[in-house]
Coordinates of C-alpha atoms in Angstrom, one line a residue:
M1268 CA 82.1 36.3 240.6
R1269 CA 83.3 38.3 238.0
Y1270 CA 86.2 37.9 235.6
Q1271 CA 88.1 40.9 234.4
G1272 CA 88.5 41.2 230.9
S1273 CA 85.3 39.3 229.9
E1274 CA 83.5 42.4 229.1
A1275 CA 83.2 43.4 225.4
Y1276 CA 85.0 46.4 224.5
N1277 CA 83.5 49.4 222.4
V1278 CA 85.7 49.6 219.3
E1279 CA 84.7 53.2 218.6
Q1280 CA 85.3 54.4 222.0
A1281 CA 88.8 52.9 221.9
E1282 CA 89.7 54.5 218.6
R1283 CA 88.4 57.9 220.0
G1284 CA 90.6 57.5 223.2
R1285 CA 93.7 57.0 220.9
E1286 CA 92.8 60.0 218.8
R1287 CA 92.4 62.1 222.0
L1288 CA 95.9 61.0 223.2
A1289 CA 97.4 61.6 219.7
R1290 CA 96.0 65.1 219.8
E1291 CA 97.3 65.7 223.1
A1292 CA 100.8 64.5 222.2
R1293 CA 100.9 67.0 219.1
P1294 CA 102.6 70.3 219.7
S1295 CA 100.6 73.4 219.9
F1296 CA 101.9 74.9 216.6
E1297 CA 102.0 73.7 213.0
V1298 CA 105.2 73.6 210.8
V1299 CA 104.4 74.3 207.3
T1300 CA 107.2 74.1 204.9
G1301 CA 108.0 76.8 202.4
G1302 CA 105.5 79.3 203.7
G1303 CA 107.7 81.8 205.4
L1304 CA 109.1 85.2 204.3
D1305 CA 112.4 83.5 203.6
A1306 CA 110.8 81.1 201.1
R1307 CA 109.0 83.8 199.2
A1308 CA 112.4 85.5 198.7
R1309 CA 114.1 82.2 197.4
A1310 CA 111.2 81.5 195.3
G1311 CA 112.1 84.2 192.6
V1312 CA 109.6 86.0 190.4
S1313 CA 106.3 84.6 189.7
P1314 CA 105.7 83.1 186.2
A1315 CA 102.8 85.6 185.7
F1316 CA 105.1 88.5 186.2
V1317 CA 107.7 87.0 183.8
A1318 CA 104.8 86.6 181.2
R1319 CA 103.7 90.3 181.6
L1320 CA 107.4 91.5 181.5
R1321 CA 107.8 89.6 178.2
V1322 CA 104.6 91.0 176.5
A1323 CA 105.6 94.5 177.8
V1324 CA 109.1 94.1 176.3
A1325 CA 107.8 92.7 172.9
V1326 CA 105.3 95.7 172.6
A1327 CA 108.2 98.2 173.4
A1328 CA 110.4 96.5 170.8
V1329 CA 107.6 96.8 168.2
L1330 CA 107.0 100.4 168.9
I1331 CA 110.6 101.1 168.6
V1332 CA 111.0 99.5 165.2
L1333 CA 107.8 101.2 163.9
G1334 CA 109.3 104.5 165.3
M1335 CA 112.5 103.8 163.5
A1336 CA 110.8 102.9 160.3
R1337 CA 108.7 106.0 160.4
V1338 CA 111.9 108.2 161.0
A1339 CA 113.7 106.7 158.2
L1340 CA 110.8 107.0 155.8
T1341 CA 110.4 110.7 156.9
S1342 CA 114.1 111.4 156.4
A1343 CA 114.2 109.7 153.0
T1344 CA 111.1 111.7 151.8
V1345 CA 112.8 115.0 153.0
S1346 CA 116.0 114.1 151.3
L1347 CA 114.2 113.2 147.9
L1348 CA 112.1 116.5 148.3
Q1349 CA 115.4 118.6 148.7
D1350 CA 117.0 116.7 145.8
N1351 CA 113.9 117.5 143.7
A1352 CA 114.1 121.2 144.7
A1353 CA 117.7 121.3 143.8
L1354 CA 117.1 119.7 140.3
S1355 CA 114.2 122.0 139.7
A1356 CA 116.4 124.9 140.5
Q1357 CA 119.0 123.5 138.1
I1358 CA 116.5 123.0 135.4
S1359 CA 115.2 126.5 135.5
E1360 CA 118.7 127.8 135.5
A1361 CA 119.5 125.6 132.6
Q1362 CA 116.5 126.9 130.6
T1363 CA 117.3 130.5 131.4
T1364 CA 120.8 130.0 130.2
N1365 CA 119.5 128.2 127.1
E1366 CA 117.2 131.0 126.3
Q1367 CA 120.1 133.5 126.7
L1368 CA 122.5 131.4 124.5
R1369 CA 119.8 131.2 121.7
I1370 CA 119.3 134.9 121.8
E1371 CA 123.1 135.6 121.7
R1372 CA 123.5 133.0 118.8
S1373 CA 120.8 134.6 116.8
I1374 CA 122.3 138.1 117.4
L1375 CA 125.8 136.9 116.5
S1376 CA 124.9 134.7 113.5
S1377 CA 122.8 137.6 111.9
N1378 CA 123.9 138.0 108.2
S1379 CA 123.9 141.8 108.4
R1380 CA 126.2 141.9 111.4
I1381 CA 128.6 139.2 109.8
S1382 CA 128.6 141.4 106.6
R1383 CA 129.2 144.6 108.5
I1384 CA 132.1 143.2 110.5
A1385 CA 133.6 141.7 107.2
T1386 CA 133.5 144.9 105.3
Q1387 CA 134.5 147.3 108.2
N1388 CA 137.0 145.3 110.0
Y1389 CA 138.6 143.1 107.3
G1390 CA 137.8 145.2 104.0
M1391 CA 136.2 142.3 102.5
V1392 CA 133.5 142.9 99.7
L1393 CA 131.0 140.9 98.0
P1394 CA 132.2 139.4 94.8
S1395 CA 131.1 141.0 91.5
Q1396 CA 131.8 138.1 89.3
T1397 CA 131.5 134.3 90.0
V1398 CA 132.8 131.2 88.6
T1399 CA 130.9 128.0 88.6
L1400 CA 132.6 124.7 88.2
D1401 CA 130.8 121.7 87.5
L1402 CA 132.7 118.7 88.9
A1403 CA 130.1 116.1 87.8
A1404 CA 130.9 116.6 84.1
P1405 CA 133.4 114.3 82.6
S1406 CA 136.8 116.0 82.0
A1407 CA 137.6 116.6 78.2
G1408 CA 141.3 117.2 78.7
S1409 CA 144.3 116.0 80.7
G1410 CA 142.8 117.0 84.0
D1411 CA 145.3 120.1 84.4
G1412 CA 142.6 122.7 84.5
A1413 CA 140.9 122.3 81.2
D1414 CA 137.5 122.3 82.7
A1415 CA 138.2 125.4 84.7
Q1416 CA 139.2 127.1 81.5
A1417 CA 136.4 125.9 79.6
Q1418 CA 134.0 127.4 82.1
G1419 CA 135.9 130.2 83.5
D1420 CA 135.1 132.7 80.8
Q1421 CA 132.9 134.5 83.3
G1422 CA 135.4 137.1 84.4
T1423 CA 138.1 135.4 86.5
P1424 CA 141.1 133.7 85.0
A1425 CA 141.1 130.1 84.2
G1426 CA 142.8 127.7 86.6
A1427 CA 142.6 130.0 89.7
D1428 CA 143.2 127.8 92.8
G1429 CA 141.8 130.4 95.2
E1430 CA 145.1 132.2 94.9
A1431 CA 143.3 135.1 93.2
A1432 CA 141.3 135.7 96.4
Q1433 CA 144.3 137.2 98.4
S1434 CA 143.8 140.9 98.4
G1435 CA 145.9 142.8 95.8
E1436 CA 148.9 140.7 95.9
E1437 CA 150.1 138.4 93.4
A1438 CA 149.6 134.7 94.2
A1439 CA 152.9 133.4 95.6
P1440 CA 153.7 129.8 94.6
Q1441 CA 152.8 127.2 97.1
T1442 CA 155.5 124.9 98.5
D1443 CA 155.0 121.5 99.8
L1444 CA 156.6 121.2 103.3
S1445 CA 155.8 117.6 103.9

């Protein structure tokens, strides 16, 4: 006689049977979360793309700053060169004017020209007699022309205060208007 259940079971076989039943109970497709097109759209931009974009923006900013610096330096150089050219033109013009004024001054200050104008236009002549007054010598008199009288024996009247230099007229007495 045989008793049921007295037989030893194979443990491995029982486990395989359970696995088989578990496999058959599974659905025929797998559900993977976050793997669809919708999940990619919601995920946004990848970090690698963002890093590359930042590098590109930084390089562009550096190039723009360098370009602006170059343009600023070039415009400053051009401005300075134009100012230098204008100053050089002004200097050469001033030198030309200076030379012309020196020539004109030498012509106008010529002694022969001044003498000719004085004699022809104003009737002036060179003096034939001169008077020399020594102002450094101590005065021997009362100071009313005694020194001039002492040295005035060279042809002009003593005590002449420049009134004798007027042409042909008697010296008029001077009045004090102050």
